[in-house]
Amino acid sequence: MDEHYDALVIGSGEGGKYLAWHLAKAGQRVAVAERRWIGGSCPNTNCLPSKNEIWSAEIAHLARGAGRYGVETGPVAVDMRRVVARKREMVSGLIDMHLNRFAESGAELVMGTARFSAPKAVAVALNAGGARTLTAERIFLNLGTRPMIPDVPGLREAGPLTNIEALELDALPTHLVVLGGGYVGLELAQAYRRFGSAVTIVEHGPRIAGREDPDVAAELARLLGAEGIAIRTGTEILRVSGRSGEAVALTLRDPEGESAVEASHILVAAGRTPNTDGIGLDLAGVALTASGTVQVDDRLRTTAPGIWAIGECAGSPAFTHASLDDFRVIRDTLAGVPRSAAGRQMPACMFTDPPLGRIGLSESEARAGTEPVRVVKLPMAAVLRTRTTGQTSGFMKAVIGPDDRILGFTMLGADAGEVMAAIQVAMLAGLPYTALRDAVLAHPTTAEGLNSLFSAVPAS
């Protein structure tokens, strides 16, 4: 059997699968080696499954508060088995969709664990048994990342949950301790609080959402605290004892001294580590950075000729849409069309309630620069659409440059991700903020708030 291919993709995540489908449809012989998750982590364990269960949690929250809208529902009960079953049904449909796309494209899906045996040769230990050695003219690394377990005495032995296991719980934790106050930790903390668990967030840094502006983090903390979530910032975990899922005890230290927290479950959401170990990249001549990601240039080429890297393993932002754009960079590079991964606008959206959307520079980043900027801020309560729904929490703000162009936008409020997209289009087009200030936007919509926001920009 001929085991030589025009292109071999290791990992079927977002950028890798789209590249495989594209090359196969163009007539190339393409193989994709995938260890477990067909389509990558996004449709199986991360983005879409989490948003599915987060939506169930939001429905529970809305039902409990329905009385203030004049709707009586009676007591609200959450059946975690049905929550998880709904999520699994969605995932099953997504896997079927991916299998159909592979079949339609002509790209061959090889299920197994891949490891380099030579610069352009990859040995695949097949999940069904046996092995194959695949060679290719071009190889694309789409290796992804995995949750990182901090080096805390007793933590690994406690068998903590990661986001993967947290989305498979068919019984509600009595008390969930979330280690990490980033996007994943905050989303799941709020979801489980709304399902009915007691929740404590433990964050080593001085605030949750540490990459956001202080006012954003403070408002998030206020809103989550109002729902009954305990937040411990500036807190170090000294040791853990017990077993997650049964009973665990955490010894913590903050500026006030040591304290203990007892819980039923621990969820680790303290960052991720690249899946670049144990795959034989040294045999291929592929160098790694100090953080363990694949060393690439702005076209995503590695240090080995004919080998590229895609997505988080290449140090790209940890977003599915970043991996998809990595595909575009490589696609165009292969076609001789100049395209770079450097300097691209990268939107971020956190699916808390209210959600957070950010594009471009934050206020902190802009003020740290050398050119003068103007910052304008509008409370969501000033957007009339929120008065109709009661979703008045949060604010939106924009950073304006000296040439009147929008340098950045942050919104913590209902529909943040959708409103952010309108700003991003304006930024891509190089429009001045006045274009949105004076645009005729439909009333009453959340996006209409952009008229008010940009009308308040101070004179330069």
Tab-separated table of C-alpha atoms in Angstrom:
chain	number	residue	atom	x	y	z
A	1	MET	CA	0.000	0.000	0.000
A	2	ASP	CA	1.322	3.430	-0.975
A	3	GLU	CA	1.695	5.410	2.248
A	4	HIS	CA	3.099	8.589	0.697
A	5	TYR	CA	0.960	11.720	0.693
A	6	ASP	CA	1.161	15.218	-0.673
A	7	ALA	CA	0.159	16.534	2.750
A	8	LEU	CA	-0.100	15.047	6.224
A	9	VAL	CA	-1.889	16.902	9.012
A	10	ILE	CA	-1.295	15.767	12.578
A	11	GLY	CA	-4.405	16.697	14.532
A	12	SER	CA	-7.889	17.432	13.199
A	13	GLY	CA	-8.529	20.685	15.050
A	14	GLU	CA	-9.944	23.806	13.439
A	15	GLY	CA	-7.074	24.999	11.269
A	16	GLY	CA	-5.854	21.498	10.464
A	17	LYS	CA	-9.162	20.104	9.274
A	18	TYR	CA	-9.924	23.098	7.063
A	19	LEU	CA	-6.458	22.867	5.541
A	20	ALA	CA	-6.897	19.134	4.915
A	21	TRP	CA	-10.283	19.627	3.286
A	22	HIS	CA	-8.966	22.494	1.159
A	23	LEU	CA	-5.918	20.607	-0.110
A	24	ALA	CA	-7.866	17.413	-0.751
A	25	LYS	CA	-10.519	19.242	-2.753
A	26	ALA	CA	-7.700	20.800	-4.788
A	27	GLY	CA	-6.669	17.308	-5.855
A	28	GLN	CA	-3.894	16.535	-3.394
A	29	ARG	CA	-3.588	13.250	-1.536
A	30	VAL	CA	-4.091	14.181	2.113
A	31	ALA	CA	-4.094	12.239	5.375
A	32	VAL	CA	-5.071	13.492	8.820
A	33	ALA	CA	-3.803	11.617	11.873
A	34	GLU	CA	-6.098	12.123	14.856
A	35	ARG	CA	-5.606	10.516	18.246
A	36	ARG	CA	-9.112	10.946	19.666
A	37	TRP	CA	-11.217	14.036	19.028
A	38	ILE	CA	-12.536	14.155	15.460
A	39	GLY	CA	-12.699	17.851	14.623
A	40	GLY	CA	-10.495	18.859	17.537
A	41	SER	CA	-11.285	20.003	21.053
A	42	CYS	CA	-13.738	22.768	20.105
A	43	PRO	CA	-16.697	20.590	19.023
A	44	ASN	CA	-15.869	17.754	21.422
A	45	THR	CA	-14.743	19.078	24.792
A	46	ASN	CA	-14.196	22.830	24.837
A	47	CYS	CA	-15.929	25.713	23.050
A	48	LEU	CA	-19.237	24.300	21.894
A	49	PRO	CA	-19.889	21.763	24.678
A	50	SER	CA	-19.192	24.383	27.335
A	51	LYS	CA	-21.464	26.940	25.686
A	52	ASN	CA	-24.159	24.270	25.437
A	53	GLU	CA	-24.119	23.643	29.192
A	54	ILE	CA	-23.648	27.326	29.977
A	55	TRP	CA	-26.882	27.956	28.085
A	56	SER	CA	-28.663	25.352	30.228
A	57	ALA	CA	-27.376	27.192	33.295
A	58	GLU	CA	-28.629	30.496	31.915
A	59	ILE	CA	-32.079	29.004	31.349
A	60	ALA	CA	-32.128	27.858	34.981
A	61	HIS	CA	-31.129	31.357	36.076
A	62	LEU	CA	-33.800	32.989	33.930
A	63	ALA	CA	-36.429	30.579	35.213
A	64	ARG	CA	-35.595	31.393	38.835
A	65	GLY	CA	-35.922	35.099	38.080
A	66	ALA	CA	-38.989	34.808	35.867
A	67	GLY	CA	-41.224	36.318	38.536
A	68	ARG	CA	-39.778	39.767	37.989
A	69	TYR	CA	-41.050	39.581	34.412
A	70	GLY	CA	-44.532	38.607	35.549
A	71	VAL	CA	-44.046	34.917	34.800
A	72	GLU	CA	-44.498	32.336	37.558
A	73	THR	CA	-42.718	29.018	37.036
A	74	GLY	CA	-42.730	27.422	40.456
A	75	PRO	CA	-39.622	25.769	41.925
A	76	VAL	CA	-36.777	25.259	39.436
A	77	ALA	CA	-34.935	21.931	39.447
A	78	VAL	CA	-31.828	21.107	37.409
A	79	ASP	CA	-31.367	17.538	36.152
A	80	MET	CA	-27.656	17.266	35.363
A	81	ARG	CA	-28.150	13.956	33.568
A	82	ARG	CA	-30.412	15.686	31.056
A	83	VAL	CA	-28.073	18.679	30.830
A	84	VAL	CA	-25.176	16.376	29.933
A	85	ALA	CA	-27.348	14.277	27.593
A	86	ARG	CA	-28.316	17.404	25.639
A	87	LYS	CA	-24.655	18.336	25.309
A	88	ARG	CA	-23.698	14.829	24.196
A	89	GLU	CA	-26.429	14.814	21.570
A	90	MET	CA	-25.034	18.038	20.121
A	91	VAL	CA	-21.479	16.661	20.121
A	92	SER	CA	-22.616	13.471	18.388
A	93	GLY	CA	-24.217	15.523	15.640
A	94	LEU	CA	-21.070	17.602	15.244
A	95	ILE	CA	-18.918	14.474	14.902
A	96	ASP	CA	-21.242	13.150	12.193
A	97	MET	CA	-20.963	16.483	10.413
A	98	HIS	CA	-17.165	16.281	10.527
A	99	LEU	CA	-17.106	12.709	9.245
A	100	ASN	CA	-19.270	13.800	6.321
A	101	ARG	CA	-16.923	16.691	5.559
A	102	PHE	CA	-13.922	14.350	5.536
A	103	ALA	CA	-15.730	11.941	3.220
A	104	GLU	CA	-16.833	14.712	0.864
A	105	SER	CA	-13.367	16.271	0.687
A	106	GLY	CA	-11.469	13.059	0.027
A	107	ALA	CA	-9.038	13.618	2.915
A	108	GLU	CA	-8.234	10.349	4.692
A	109	LEU	CA	-8.813	10.291	8.446
A	110	VAL	CA	-6.366	8.002	10.254
A	111	MET	CA	-7.307	7.387	13.892
A	112	GLY	CA	-4.227	6.823	16.011
A	113	THR	CA	-1.294	8.380	17.856
A	114	ALA	CA	1.334	9.932	15.580
A	115	ARG	CA	5.054	10.228	16.233
A	116	PHE	CA	7.900	11.270	13.942
A	117	SER	CA	10.306	8.483	13.001
A	118	ALA	CA	12.273	10.606	10.496
A	119	PRO	CA	12.106	14.216	9.204
A	120	LYS	CA	9.253	13.483	6.781
A	121	ALA	CA	8.001	10.172	8.180
A	122	VAL	CA	5.368	9.677	10.872
A	123	ALA	CA	4.562	6.390	12.590
A	124	VAL	CA	0.913	6.107	13.611
A	125	ALA	CA	-0.076	3.611	16.311
A	126	LEU	CA	-3.621	2.886	15.196
A	127	ASN	CA	-6.431	2.987	17.735
A	128	ALA	CA	-7.825	-0.188	16.188
A	129	GLY	CA	-4.481	-1.957	16.552
A	130	GLY	CA	-1.433	-2.154	14.344
A	131	ALA	CA	0.603	0.677	12.917
A	132	ARG	CA	1.221	2.628	9.740
A	133	THR	CA	4.125	4.789	8.644
A	134	LEU	CA	3.042	7.800	6.621
A	135	THR	CA	5.374	10.032	4.627
A	136	ALA	CA	4.517	13.359	3.063
A	137	GLU	CA	5.934	16.242	1.063
A	138	ARG	CA	4.438	18.667	3.555
A	139	ILE	CA	3.498	18.103	7.180
A	140	PHE	CA	1.258	20.360	9.249
A	141	LEU	CA	1.292	20.215	13.047
A	142	ASN	CA	-2.122	20.889	14.573
A	143	LEU	CA	-1.329	19.418	17.971
A	144	GLY	CA	-3.435	21.558	20.286
A	145	THR	CA	-2.996	21.942	24.032
A	146	ARG	CA	-4.174	20.249	27.217
A	147	PRO	CA	-5.140	21.575	30.655
A	148	MET	CA	-2.168	22.282	32.887
A	149	ILE	CA	-2.209	20.921	36.429
A	150	PRO	CA	-0.241	23.269	38.731
A	151	ASP	CA	2.579	21.760	40.755
A	152	VAL	CA	0.855	21.896	44.138
A	153	PRO	CA	1.434	19.184	46.763
A	154	GLY	CA	-1.489	16.766	46.712
A	155	LEU	CA	-3.333	18.380	43.801
A	156	ARG	CA	-2.650	15.787	41.131
A	157	GLU	CA	-3.307	12.985	43.625
A	158	ALA	CA	-6.693	14.553	44.370
A	159	GLY	CA	-7.824	13.816	40.804
A	160	PRO	CA	-9.090	17.310	40.003
A	161	LEU	CA	-11.566	18.023	37.255
A	162	THR	CA	-10.513	19.825	34.109
A	163	ASN	CA	-13.015	21.492	31.816
A	164	ILE	CA	-13.441	18.130	30.069
A	165	GLU	CA	-14.605	16.223	33.148
A	166	ALA	CA	-16.572	19.197	34.477
A	167	LEU	CA	-18.824	19.015	31.430
A	168	GLU	CA	-19.504	15.322	32.064
A	169	LEU	CA	-20.740	15.578	35.659
A	170	ASP	CA	-24.176	14.014	35.957
A	171	ALA	CA	-24.447	14.927	39.634
A	172	LEU	CA	-24.158	18.452	40.981
A	173	PRO	CA	-21.108	19.264	43.145
A	174	THR	CA	-22.011	20.392	46.637
A	175	HIS	CA	-19.119	22.862	46.664
A	176	LEU	CA	-16.922	23.430	43.617
A	177	VAL	CA	-13.563	25.159	44.035
A	178	VAL	CA	-12.305	26.612	40.754
A	179	LEU	CA	-8.561	27.135	40.502
A	180	GLY	CA	-8.040	30.008	38.068
A	181	GLY	CA	-9.928	33.187	37.275
A	182	GLY	CA	-9.535	33.258	33.496
A	183	TYR	CA	-12.176	32.789	30.824
A	184	VAL	CA	-12.726	29.037	31.315
A	185	GLY	CA	-12.761	29.230	35.090
A	186	LEU	CA	-15.193	32.148	35.219
A	187	GLU	CA	-17.583	30.662	32.666
A	188	LEU	CA	-17.819	27.322	34.446
A	189	ALA	CA	-17.891	28.883	37.914
A	190	GLN	CA	-20.963	30.907	37.009
A	191	ALA	CA	-22.608	27.963	35.249
A	192	TYR	CA	-22.249	25.651	38.232
A	193	ARG	CA	-23.405	28.326	40.620
A	194	ARG	CA	-26.536	28.690	38.514
A	195	PHE	CA	-27.011	24.930	38.434
A	196	GLY	CA	-27.044	25.077	42.236
A	197	SER	CA	-23.511	24.429	43.523
A	198	ALA	CA	-21.678	26.540	46.049
A	199	VAL	CA	-18.661	27.922	44.166
A	200	THR	CA	-15.342	29.412	45.240
A	201	ILE	CA	-12.828	30.860	42.763
A	202	VAL	CA	-9.174	30.856	43.822
A	203	GLU	CA	-6.935	33.128	41.737
A	204	HIS	CA	-3.218	33.612	42.328
A	205	GLY	CA	-3.147	37.024	40.648
A	206	PRO	CA	-4.428	40.287	42.106
A	207	ARG	CA	-7.747	40.068	40.235
A	208	ILE	CA	-9.865	37.726	38.163
A	209	ALA	CA	-9.804	38.189	34.383
A	210	GLY	CA	-6.233	39.365	34.769
A	211	ARG	CA	-5.761	40.231	31.091
A	212	GLU	CA	-8.649	42.691	31.165
A	213	ASP	CA	-8.684	46.285	32.378
A	214	PRO	CA	-9.088	46.724	36.148
A	215	ASP	CA	-12.565	48.250	35.778
A	216	VAL	CA	-13.704	45.261	33.708
A	217	ALA	CA	-12.335	42.798	36.253
A	218	ALA	CA	-13.899	44.722	39.128
A	219	GLU	CA	-17.331	44.754	37.502
A	220	LEU	CA	-17.082	41.038	36.740
A	221	ALA	CA	-16.151	40.337	40.344
A	222	ARG	CA	-19.079	42.413	41.564
A	223	LEU	CA	-21.564	40.634	39.306
A	224	LEU	CA	-20.297	37.143	40.125
A	225	GLY	CA	-20.208	37.978	43.815
A	226	ALA	CA	-23.824	39.125	43.628
A	227	GLU	CA	-24.727	35.620	42.457
A	228	GLY	CA	-23.109	34.132	45.545
A	229	ILE	CA	-19.724	33.118	44.135
A	230	ALA	CA	-16.863	33.508	46.606
A	231	ILE	CA	-13.736	34.991	45.012
A	232	ARG	CA	-10.281	34.691	46.564
A	233	THR	CA	-7.677	36.734	44.676
A	234	GLY	CA	-4.011	37.124	45.518
A	235	THR	CA	-4.217	33.631	46.954
A	236	GLU	CA	-1.658	30.830	46.801
A	237	ILE	CA	-2.600	27.157	47.114
A	238	LEU	CA	-0.162	25.530	49.520
A	239	ARG	CA	-1.470	21.965	49.487
A	240	VAL	CA	-4.473	19.792	48.760
A	241	SER	CA	-5.703	16.661	50.492
A	242	GLY	CA	-8.554	14.261	49.827
A	243	ARG	CA	-10.195	13.255	46.576
A	244	SER	CA	-12.185	15.443	44.181
A	245	GLY	CA	-15.687	14.051	43.845
A	246	GLU	CA	-15.691	12.931	47.468
A	247	ALA	CA	-14.148	15.459	49.847
A	248	VAL	CA	-11.139	17.727	49.460
A	249	ALA	CA	-9.413	20.271	51.651
A	250	LEU	CA	-7.272	23.115	50.351
A	251	THR	CA	-4.790	25.063	52.423
A	252	LEU	CA	-4.558	28.608	51.074
A	253	ARG	CA	-2.363	31.597	51.817
A	254	ASP	CA	-3.144	35.242	51.129
A	255	PRO	CA	-1.772	38.492	52.621
A	256	GLU	CA	-3.858	37.878	55.743
A	257	GLY	CA	-2.324	34.454	56.385
A	258	GLU	CA	-3.244	30.799	55.929
A	259	SER	CA	-6.784	29.455	55.745
A	260	ALA	CA	-8.560	26.235	54.806
A	261	VAL	CA	-11.360	25.590	52.336
A	262	GLU	CA	-13.291	22.330	52.196
A	263	ALA	CA	-15.132	21.281	49.057
A	264	SER	CA	-16.584	18.320	47.216
A	265	HIS	CA	-14.863	18.987	43.884
A	266	ILE	CA	-11.864	20.863	42.466
A	267	LEU	CA	-11.821	22.237	38.931
A	268	VAL	CA	-8.433	23.233	37.520
A	269	ALA	CA	-8.647	26.090	35.001
A	270	ALA	CA	-5.155	27.514	35.390
A	271	GLY	CA	-3.893	27.549	31.833
A	272	ARG	CA	-2.922	25.032	29.192
A	273	THR	CA	0.253	23.353	27.970
A	274	PRO	CA	1.066	22.497	24.320
A	275	ASN	CA	0.904	18.888	23.125
A	276	THR	CA	4.408	19.054	21.684
A	277	ASP	CA	6.043	16.490	23.947
A	278	GLY	CA	6.401	12.816	23.085
A	279	ILE	CA	5.842	13.277	19.367
A	280	GLY	CA	9.468	13.197	18.219
A	281	LEU	CA	9.676	16.749	16.935
A	282	ASP	CA	13.441	16.677	17.492
A	283	LEU	CA	13.707	13.891	14.902
A	284	ALA	CA	12.004	16.196	12.418
A	285	GLY	CA	14.250	19.161	13.218
A	286	VAL	CA	11.360	21.167	14.658
A	287	ALA	CA	12.491	23.576	17.383
A	288	LEU	CA	10.385	24.613	20.361
A	289	THR	CA	10.167	27.872	22.285
A	290	ALA	CA	10.893	28.146	26.005
A	291	SER	CA	7.169	27.722	26.700
A	292	GLY	CA	7.019	24.502	24.701
A	293	THR	CA	5.184	25.815	21.652
A	294	VAL	CA	6.483	25.165	18.150
A	295	GLN	CA	8.844	27.890	16.946
A	296	VAL	CA	7.348	29.476	13.822
A	297	ASP	CA	7.745	32.577	11.683
A	298	ASP	CA	4.909	34.903	10.711
A	299	ARG	CA	3.867	32.469	7.944
A	300	LEU	CA	3.692	29.639	10.513
A	301	ARG	CA	6.697	27.834	9.039
A	302	THR	CA	8.722	25.831	11.552
A	303	THR	CA	12.502	25.474	11.649
A	304	ALA	CA	12.177	22.299	9.549
A	305	PRO	CA	11.666	22.741	5.787
A	306	GLY	CA	8.241	21.618	4.637
A	307	ILE	CA	6.715	21.550	8.126
A	308	TRP	CA	4.208	24.115	9.405
A	309	ALA	CA	2.378	24.524	12.720
A	310	ILE	CA	-1.183	25.662	13.331
A	311	GLY	CA	-3.137	26.938	16.306
A	312	GLU	CA	-2.253	26.923	19.976
A	313	CYS	CA	0.712	24.576	19.545
A	314	ALA	CA	2.259	27.308	17.370
A	315	GLY	CA	1.694	29.951	20.028
A	316	SER	CA	-1.370	31.414	18.327
A	317	PRO	CA	-4.063	32.819	20.641
A	318	ALA	CA	-6.158	30.124	22.314
A	319	PHE	CA	-9.230	30.722	20.182
A	320	THR	CA	-10.794	28.531	17.519
A	321	HIS	CA	-11.081	31.552	15.244
A	322	ALA	CA	-7.316	32.103	15.562
A	323	SER	CA	-6.662	28.552	14.387
A	324	LEU	CA	-9.050	29.077	11.478
A	325	ASP	CA	-7.110	32.162	10.449
A	326	ASP	CA	-3.878	30.176	10.714
A	327	PHE	CA	-5.386	27.962	8.017
A	328	ARG	CA	-5.894	31.030	5.828
A	329	VAL	CA	-2.287	32.127	6.388
A	330	ILE	CA	-0.932	28.742	5.302
A	331	ARG	CA	-3.423	28.380	2.451
A	332	ASP	CA	-2.411	31.706	0.967
A	333	THR	CA	1.298	31.135	1.597
A	334	LEU	CA	1.152	27.846	-0.306
A	335	ALA	CA	-0.601	29.653	-3.152
A	336	GLY	CA	2.085	32.345	-3.277
A	337	VAL	CA	-0.192	35.035	-1.854
A	338	PRO	CA	1.459	37.139	0.896
A	339	ARG	CA	-0.349	36.721	4.208
A	340	SER	CA	1.007	36.973	7.731
A	341	ALA	CA	-0.118	35.905	11.185
A	342	ALA	CA	1.539	38.998	12.656
A	343	GLY	CA	-0.444	42.086	13.593
A	344	ARG	CA	-3.881	40.631	12.950
A	345	GLN	CA	-6.924	41.755	14.884
A	346	MET	CA	-7.947	39.025	17.306
A	347	PRO	CA	-11.359	39.284	18.968
A	348	ALA	CA	-11.950	37.699	22.351
A	349	CYS	CA	-15.303	36.779	23.852
A	350	MET	CA	-16.057	35.304	27.267
A	351	PHE	CA	-19.454	33.671	27.682
A	352	THR	CA	-20.275	34.729	31.192
A	353	ASP	CA	-23.564	36.520	31.790
A	354	PRO	CA	-23.217	39.296	30.906
A	355	PRO	CA	-20.680	38.292	28.275
A	356	LEU	CA	-17.409	40.071	27.619
A	357	GLY	CA	-16.219	41.070	24.157
A	358	ARG	CA	-12.935	42.779	23.316
A	359	ILE	CA	-11.204	43.731	20.066
A	360	GLY	CA	-8.037	45.727	19.560
A	361	LEU	CA	-6.281	47.560	22.367
A	362	SER	CA	-7.557	47.612	25.910
A	363	GLU	CA	-7.520	50.922	27.741
A	364	SER	CA	-4.467	49.812	29.740
A	365	GLU	CA	-2.563	48.820	26.616
A	366	ALA	CA	-3.465	52.050	24.840
A	367	ARG	CA	-2.417	54.286	27.734
A	368	ALA	CA	0.887	52.430	27.977
A	369	GLY	CA	1.683	53.533	24.425
A	370	THR	CA	3.298	56.751	23.297
A	371	GLU	CA	0.510	58.382	21.298
A	372	PRO	CA	-2.350	60.291	22.919
A	373	VAL	CA	-5.661	58.453	23.066
A	374	ARG	CA	-9.187	59.230	24.136
A	375	VAL	CA	-11.281	56.743	26.099
A	376	VAL	CA	-15.060	56.882	26.207
A	377	LYS	CA	-17.304	54.738	28.389
A	378	LEU	CA	-21.052	54.122	28.477
A	379	PRO	CA	-22.993	52.158	31.114
A	380	MET	CA	-25.225	49.479	29.641
A	381	ALA	CA	-28.149	50.992	31.525
A	382	ALA	CA	-27.891	53.935	29.096
A	383	VAL	CA	-28.677	51.596	26.191
A	384	LEU	CA	-32.461	51.592	25.988
A	385	ARG	CA	-32.689	48.001	24.789
A	386	THR	CA	-31.388	46.864	28.188
A	387	ARG	CA	-34.264	48.665	29.903
A	388	THR	CA	-36.713	46.425	28.037
A	389	THR	CA	-34.949	43.215	29.050
A	390	GLY	CA	-33.641	44.208	32.457
A	391	GLN	CA	-30.081	43.359	31.381
A	392	THR	CA	-28.608	46.660	32.510
A	393	SER	CA	-25.361	45.376	34.051
A	394	GLY	CA	-21.961	46.283	32.652
A	395	PHE	CA	-20.624	48.893	30.272
A	396	MET	CA	-18.984	49.435	26.900
A	397	LYS	CA	-15.923	51.543	26.204
A	398	ALA	CA	-13.766	52.465	23.244
A	399	VAL	CA	-10.251	53.753	22.682
A	400	ILE	CA	-9.885	56.429	19.997
A	401	GLY	CA	-6.610	57.415	18.353
A	402	PRO	CA	-5.503	60.929	17.371
A	403	ASP	CA	-6.679	60.309	13.794
A	404	ASP	CA	-10.209	59.469	15.040
A	405	ARG	CA	-9.841	55.773	14.243
A	406	ILE	CA	-11.001	53.172	16.741
A	407	LEU	CA	-8.030	51.451	18.366
A	408	GLY	CA	-9.961	49.157	20.666
A	409	PHE	CA	-13.337	48.282	22.114
A	410	THR	CA	-14.382	46.413	25.239
A	411	MET	CA	-17.911	45.543	26.239
A	412	LEU	CA	-19.211	43.754	29.302
A	413	GLY	CA	-22.911	43.507	28.651
A	414	ALA	CA	-25.707	41.696	26.880
A	415	ASP	CA	-24.889	40.871	23.227
A	416	ALA	CA	-21.249	41.891	23.706
A	417	GLY	CA	-19.878	39.468	21.123
A	418	GLU	CA	-22.316	40.607	18.445
A	419	VAL	CA	-21.806	44.332	19.067
A	420	MET	CA	-18.038	43.804	19.134
A	421	ALA	CA	-18.209	42.350	15.620
A	422	ALA	CA	-19.660	45.617	14.296
A	423	ILE	CA	-16.741	47.502	15.820
A	424	GLN	CA	-14.272	45.043	14.343
A	425	VAL	CA	-15.648	45.576	10.845
A	426	ALA	CA	-15.311	49.339	11.291
A	427	MET	CA	-11.716	48.883	12.461
A	428	LEU	CA	-10.891	46.611	9.516
A	429	ALA	CA	-12.307	49.235	7.165
A	430	GLY	CA	-10.292	51.993	8.847
A	431	LEU	CA	-13.425	54.028	9.536
A	432	PRO	CA	-13.329	56.954	11.964
A	433	TYR	CA	-15.461	56.634	15.077
A	434	THR	CA	-17.763	59.305	13.653
A	435	ALA	CA	-19.047	56.789	11.092
A	436	LEU	CA	-20.635	54.802	13.909
A	437	ARG	CA	-21.567	57.903	15.866
A	438	ASP	CA	-23.706	59.131	12.984
A	439	ALA	CA	-24.847	55.779	11.541
A	440	VAL	CA	-28.589	55.090	11.476
A	441	LEU	CA	-28.782	52.043	13.749
A	442	ALA	CA	-32.048	50.231	14.399
A	443	HIS	CA	-34.004	51.097	17.533
A	444	PRO	CA	-34.227	49.541	20.058
A	445	THR	CA	-31.163	47.311	19.643
A	446	THR	CA	-28.080	46.845	21.766
A	447	ALA	CA	-25.868	47.989	18.890
A	448	GLU	CA	-27.745	51.297	18.907
A	449	GLY	CA	-25.740	52.100	22.023
A	450	LEU	CA	-22.766	52.757	19.750
A	451	ASN	CA	-24.437	56.017	18.691
A	452	SER	CA	-24.450	57.171	22.297
A	453	LEU	CA	-20.990	55.821	23.089
A	454	PHE	CA	-19.263	57.605	20.242
A	455	SER	CA	-21.291	60.786	20.716
A	456	ALA	CA	-19.526	61.115	24.067
A	457	VAL	CA	-15.978	61.028	22.657
A	458	PRO	CA	-14.152	64.086	24.012
A	459	ALA	CA	-12.654	66.548	21.578
A	460	SER	CA	-9.008	65.926	20.740
